Coordinates of C-alpha atoms in Angstrom, one line a residue:
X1 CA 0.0 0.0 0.0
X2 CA 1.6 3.4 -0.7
X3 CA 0.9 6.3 1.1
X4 CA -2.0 7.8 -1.5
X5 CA -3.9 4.8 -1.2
X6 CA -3.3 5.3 3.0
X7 CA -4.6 8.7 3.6
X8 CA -7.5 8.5 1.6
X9 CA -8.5 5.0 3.8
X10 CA -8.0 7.5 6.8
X11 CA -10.1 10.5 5.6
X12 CA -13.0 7.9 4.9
X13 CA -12.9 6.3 8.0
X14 CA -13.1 9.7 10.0
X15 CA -16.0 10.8 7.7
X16 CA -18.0 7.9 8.6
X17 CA -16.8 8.4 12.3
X18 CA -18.5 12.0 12.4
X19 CA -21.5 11.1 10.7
X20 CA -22.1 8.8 12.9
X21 CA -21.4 10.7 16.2
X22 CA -24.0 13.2 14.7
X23 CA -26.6 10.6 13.6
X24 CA -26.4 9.4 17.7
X25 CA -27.1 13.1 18.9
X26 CA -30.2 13.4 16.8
X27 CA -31.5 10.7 18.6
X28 CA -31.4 11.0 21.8
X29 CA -34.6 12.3 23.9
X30 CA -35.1 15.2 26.5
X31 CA -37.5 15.2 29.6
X32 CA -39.3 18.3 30.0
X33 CA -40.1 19.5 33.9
X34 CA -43.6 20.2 34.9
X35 CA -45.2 23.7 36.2
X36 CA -45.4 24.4 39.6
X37 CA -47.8 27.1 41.1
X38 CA -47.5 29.2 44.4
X39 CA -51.3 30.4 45.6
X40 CA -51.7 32.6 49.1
X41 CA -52.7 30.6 52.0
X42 CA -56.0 30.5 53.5
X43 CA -57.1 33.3 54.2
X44 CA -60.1 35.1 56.0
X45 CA -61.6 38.7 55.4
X46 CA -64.4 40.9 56.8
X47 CA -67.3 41.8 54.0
X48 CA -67.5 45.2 53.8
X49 CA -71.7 45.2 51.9
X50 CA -74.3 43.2 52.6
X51 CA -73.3 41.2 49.4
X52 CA -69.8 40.4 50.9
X53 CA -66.4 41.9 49.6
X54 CA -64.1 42.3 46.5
X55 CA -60.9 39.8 47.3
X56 CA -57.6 40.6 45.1
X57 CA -54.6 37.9 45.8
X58 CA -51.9 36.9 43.6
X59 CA -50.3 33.8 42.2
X60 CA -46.4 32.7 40.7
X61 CA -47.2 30.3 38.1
X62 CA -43.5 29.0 36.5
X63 CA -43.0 26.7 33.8
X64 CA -40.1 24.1 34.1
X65 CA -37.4 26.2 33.2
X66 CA -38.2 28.6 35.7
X67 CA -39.9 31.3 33.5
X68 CA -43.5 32.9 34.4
X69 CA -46.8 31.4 32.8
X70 CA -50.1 31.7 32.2
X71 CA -53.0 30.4 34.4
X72 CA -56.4 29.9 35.2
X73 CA -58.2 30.6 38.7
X74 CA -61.6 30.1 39.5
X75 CA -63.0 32.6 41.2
X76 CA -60.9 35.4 39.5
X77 CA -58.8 37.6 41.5
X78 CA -61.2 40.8 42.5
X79 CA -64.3 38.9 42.4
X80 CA -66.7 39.5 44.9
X81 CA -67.1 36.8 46.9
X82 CA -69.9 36.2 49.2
X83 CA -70.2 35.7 53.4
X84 CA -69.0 32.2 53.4
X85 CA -65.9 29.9 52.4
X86 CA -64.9 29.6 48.9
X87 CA -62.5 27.7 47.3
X88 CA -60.1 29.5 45.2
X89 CA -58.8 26.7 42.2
X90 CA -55.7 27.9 40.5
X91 CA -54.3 25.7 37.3
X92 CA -51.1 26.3 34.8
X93 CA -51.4 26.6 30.9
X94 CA -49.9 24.3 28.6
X95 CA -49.5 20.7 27.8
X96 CA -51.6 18.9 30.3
X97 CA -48.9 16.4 31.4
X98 CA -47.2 19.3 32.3
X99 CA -49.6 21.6 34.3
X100 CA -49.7 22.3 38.0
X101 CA -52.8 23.2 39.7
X102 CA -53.0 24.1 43.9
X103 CA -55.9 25.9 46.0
X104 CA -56.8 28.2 49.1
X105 CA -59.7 29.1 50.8
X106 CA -61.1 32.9 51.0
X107 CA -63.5 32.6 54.4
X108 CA -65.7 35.8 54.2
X109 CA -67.2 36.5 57.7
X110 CA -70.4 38.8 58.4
X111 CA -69.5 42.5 59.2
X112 CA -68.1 43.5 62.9
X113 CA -70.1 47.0 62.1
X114 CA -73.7 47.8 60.7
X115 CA -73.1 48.6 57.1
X116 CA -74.8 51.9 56.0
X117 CA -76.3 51.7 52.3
X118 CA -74.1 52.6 49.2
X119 CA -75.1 56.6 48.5
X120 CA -77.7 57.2 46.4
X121 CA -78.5 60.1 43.8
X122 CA -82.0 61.4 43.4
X123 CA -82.4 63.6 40.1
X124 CA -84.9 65.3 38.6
X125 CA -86.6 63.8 35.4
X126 CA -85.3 65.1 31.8
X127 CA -86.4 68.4 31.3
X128 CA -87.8 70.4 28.6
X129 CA -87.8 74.1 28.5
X130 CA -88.7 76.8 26.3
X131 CA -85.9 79.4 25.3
X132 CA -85.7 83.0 26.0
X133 CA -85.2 84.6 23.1
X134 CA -85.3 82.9 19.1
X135 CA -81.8 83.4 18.9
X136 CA -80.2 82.1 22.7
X137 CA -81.0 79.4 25.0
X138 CA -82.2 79.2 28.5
X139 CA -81.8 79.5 32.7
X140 CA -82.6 76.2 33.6
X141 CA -82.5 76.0 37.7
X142 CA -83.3 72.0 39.7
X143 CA -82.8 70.1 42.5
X144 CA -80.7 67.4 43.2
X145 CA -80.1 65.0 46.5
X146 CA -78.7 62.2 48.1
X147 CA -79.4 59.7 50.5
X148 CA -77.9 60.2 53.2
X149 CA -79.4 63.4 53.1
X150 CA -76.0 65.2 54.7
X151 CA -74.0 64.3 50.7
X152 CA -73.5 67.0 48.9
X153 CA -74.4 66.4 44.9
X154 CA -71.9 67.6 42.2
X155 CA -73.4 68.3 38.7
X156 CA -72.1 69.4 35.4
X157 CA -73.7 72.0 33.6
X158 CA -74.5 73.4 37.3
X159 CA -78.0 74.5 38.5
X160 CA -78.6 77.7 37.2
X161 CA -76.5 77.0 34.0
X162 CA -77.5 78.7 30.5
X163 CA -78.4 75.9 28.8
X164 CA -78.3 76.1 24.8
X165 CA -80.8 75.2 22.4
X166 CA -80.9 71.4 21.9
X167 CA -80.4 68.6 24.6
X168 CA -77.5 68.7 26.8
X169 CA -76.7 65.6 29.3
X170 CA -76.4 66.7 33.2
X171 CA -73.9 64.3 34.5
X172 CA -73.6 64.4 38.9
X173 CA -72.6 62.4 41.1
X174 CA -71.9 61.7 44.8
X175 CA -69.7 60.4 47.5
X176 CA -69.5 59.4 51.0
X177 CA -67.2 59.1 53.8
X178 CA -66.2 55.2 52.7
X179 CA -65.2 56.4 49.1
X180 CA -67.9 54.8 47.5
X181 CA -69.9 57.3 44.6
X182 CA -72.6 56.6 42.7
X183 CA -73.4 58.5 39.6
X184 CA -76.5 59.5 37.2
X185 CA -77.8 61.8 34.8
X186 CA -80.9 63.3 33.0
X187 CA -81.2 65.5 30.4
X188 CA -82.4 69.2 29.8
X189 CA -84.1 69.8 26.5
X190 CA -84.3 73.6 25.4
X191 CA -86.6 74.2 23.1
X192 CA -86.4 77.2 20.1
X193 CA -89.1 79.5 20.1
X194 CA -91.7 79.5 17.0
X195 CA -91.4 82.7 15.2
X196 CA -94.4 85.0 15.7
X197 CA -95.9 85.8 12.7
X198 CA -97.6 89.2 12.9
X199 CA -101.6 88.5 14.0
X200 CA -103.6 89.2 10.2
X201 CA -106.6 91.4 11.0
X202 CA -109.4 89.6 9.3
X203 CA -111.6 92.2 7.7
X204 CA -114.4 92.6 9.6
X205 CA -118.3 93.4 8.0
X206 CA -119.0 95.7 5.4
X207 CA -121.0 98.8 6.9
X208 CA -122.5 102.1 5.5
X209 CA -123.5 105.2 7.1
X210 CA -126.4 107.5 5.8
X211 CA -128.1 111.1 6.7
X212 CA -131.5 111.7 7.5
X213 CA -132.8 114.8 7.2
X214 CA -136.2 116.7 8.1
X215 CA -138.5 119.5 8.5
X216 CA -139.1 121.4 11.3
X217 CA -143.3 121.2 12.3
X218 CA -144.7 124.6 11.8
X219 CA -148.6 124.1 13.1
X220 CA -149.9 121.6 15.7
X221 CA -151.9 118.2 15.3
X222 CA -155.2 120.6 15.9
X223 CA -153.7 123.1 13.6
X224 CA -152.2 126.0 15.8
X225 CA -149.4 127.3 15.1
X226 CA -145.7 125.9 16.3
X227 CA -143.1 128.2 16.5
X228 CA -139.4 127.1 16.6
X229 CA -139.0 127.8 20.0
X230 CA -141.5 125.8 21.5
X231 CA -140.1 122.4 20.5
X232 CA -137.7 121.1 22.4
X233 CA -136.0 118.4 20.0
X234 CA -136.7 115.2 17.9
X235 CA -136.9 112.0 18.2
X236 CA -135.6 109.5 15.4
X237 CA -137.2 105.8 15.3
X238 CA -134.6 103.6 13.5
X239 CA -136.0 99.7 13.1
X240 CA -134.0 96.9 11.3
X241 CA -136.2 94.5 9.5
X242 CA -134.1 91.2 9.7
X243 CA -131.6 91.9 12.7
X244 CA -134.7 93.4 14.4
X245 CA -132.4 96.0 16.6
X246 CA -134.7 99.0 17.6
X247 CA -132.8 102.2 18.3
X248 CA -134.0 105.3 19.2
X249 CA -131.7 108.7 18.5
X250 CA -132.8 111.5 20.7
X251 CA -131.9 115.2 18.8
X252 CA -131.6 117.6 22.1
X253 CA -131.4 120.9 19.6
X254 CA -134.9 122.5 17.5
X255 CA -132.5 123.3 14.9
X256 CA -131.0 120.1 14.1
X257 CA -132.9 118.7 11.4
X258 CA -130.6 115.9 10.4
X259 CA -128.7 113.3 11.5
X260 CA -125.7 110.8 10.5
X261 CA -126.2 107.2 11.2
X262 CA -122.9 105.4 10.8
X263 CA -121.7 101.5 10.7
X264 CA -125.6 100.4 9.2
X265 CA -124.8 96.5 7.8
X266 CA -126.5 95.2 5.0
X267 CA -130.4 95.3 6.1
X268 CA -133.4 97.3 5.2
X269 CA -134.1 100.1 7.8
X270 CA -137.6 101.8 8.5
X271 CA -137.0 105.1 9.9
X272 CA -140.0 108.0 11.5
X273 CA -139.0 110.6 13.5
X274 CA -141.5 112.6 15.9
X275 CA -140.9 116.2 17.3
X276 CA -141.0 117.0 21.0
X277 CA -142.3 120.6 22.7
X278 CA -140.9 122.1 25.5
X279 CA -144.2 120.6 27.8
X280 CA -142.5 117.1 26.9
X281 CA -145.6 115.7 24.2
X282 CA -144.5 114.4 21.5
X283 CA -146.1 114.6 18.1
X284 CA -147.4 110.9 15.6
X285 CA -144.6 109.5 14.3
X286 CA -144.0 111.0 10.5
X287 CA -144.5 108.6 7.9
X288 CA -142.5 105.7 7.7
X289 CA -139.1 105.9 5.7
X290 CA -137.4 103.0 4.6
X291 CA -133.5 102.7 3.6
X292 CA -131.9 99.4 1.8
X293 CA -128.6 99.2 3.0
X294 CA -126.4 96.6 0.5
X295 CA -122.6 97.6 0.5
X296 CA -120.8 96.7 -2.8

């Protein structure tokens, strides 16, 4: 054998050596390590409302290699747990095999003190206004409480607020001496005044006016003779033959002989006058005169 023919012999040989060291670490298997899972111990709290008390704890969940995982506990952590025990079940996520899962006991026990009730708001119902003015909004003033009566009440837009046109939310709230609030709102509705159309006048009934005139008597009914300055004055009869309104005008001066009837609505009028003398008779109605009145 020369020495060609040797070293190539020797450089096979280690190749198939390495492969074969490789092939065997391919093979070989690793065991991973389970979870484990630290939970508080037992523990045992006062409720603090008649529906018991909001417990917070917290758990280490690790996964084999030491690093932080997920989990699951049932009830969560902050849940409000009732007056009474309760087992707390805590498991690891992951592979099954490989999950850890522990418990504790949260033991509630009935209040050492009377619990007062949670405040409570009382608001108004959503209001609706009318503005001021077309063009702004308006004051809108209201009451607000709590119970206890002693909280005060905090609202925003404020009681006596200017309140635009539209609806704007009125958010308030309280608090009392324990830290606990409770919150509501309503709403106030504002309203834009109608525009005011100038009132239209409806025309109202056609009416005419007229003049009726006489002669002053110059002998009595037996025939003596009148003079001026024994009458007195004149009466004017004035009848409407379908309203049936009866008016009498009283003349007060001998020398007035006519007179001016105004605002006569379509009607036919009968009109007779009589004189009157300064002993108060009065003279036979003149003959009857009678006016259509029909306006165009």
């Amino acid at each position: 054998m020369n020495i060609f023919n040797y070293l190539v012999i020797v450089l096979l040989v280690c190749s198939q050596t390495t492969m074969a060291a490789k092939g065997g670490g391919r093979g070989g298997k690793t065991t991973a390590s389970p979870h484990t899972i630290t939970v508080p111990a037992d523990m045992s709290v006062e409720a603090t409302t008649p529906q018991g008390i909001a417990v917070s704890y917290a758990i280490i969940a690790l996964d084999g290699n030491g690093n932080t995982t997920g989990y699951n506990c049932t009830p969560t952590s902050g849940s409000l747990f009732p007056v009474g025990n309760q087992t707390v079940s805590c498991t690891t996520e992951g592979k099954k095999q490989l999950r850890a899962t522990d418990s504790f006991v949260v033991a509630v026990t009935e209040p050492s003190q009377p619990i007062s009730p949670p405040p409570e708001l009382q608001l108004p119902a959503d209001i609706t206004v009318e503005a001021s003015s077309t063009s702004g909004g308006a004051i809108v003033e209201f009451i607000t409480s709590a119970l206890p009566e002693n909280l005060n009440v905090s609202c925003l837009p404020s009681s006596g607020s200017e309140f635009n046109i539209g609806s704007t939310a009125v958010e308030c709230t309280t608090s009392d001496s324990e830290g606990r609030t409770a919150t509501g709102s309503f709403q106030v509705t504002v309203n834009s005044l109608p525009i005011q159309e100038p009132p239209v006048e409806e025309p109202g009934p056609s009416t005419s006016s007229l003049t009726v005139s006489w002669a002053a008597p110059s002998t009595r009914e037996n025939g003596e003779p009148l003079s001026a300055a024994e009458i007195l004055g004149y009466e004017v009869y004035m009848l409407a033959e379908f309203s049936g309104v009866d008016t009498i005008i009283e003349i007060n001066e001998n020398s007035t002989l006519s007179t001016v009837i105004e605002n006569l609505q379509d009607d036919t009028y009968h009109f007779s006058i009589s004189a009157i003398d300064s002993d108060g008779l009065s003279s036979q109605p003149s003959d009857i005169m009678t006016v259509v009145v029909q306006t165009p």
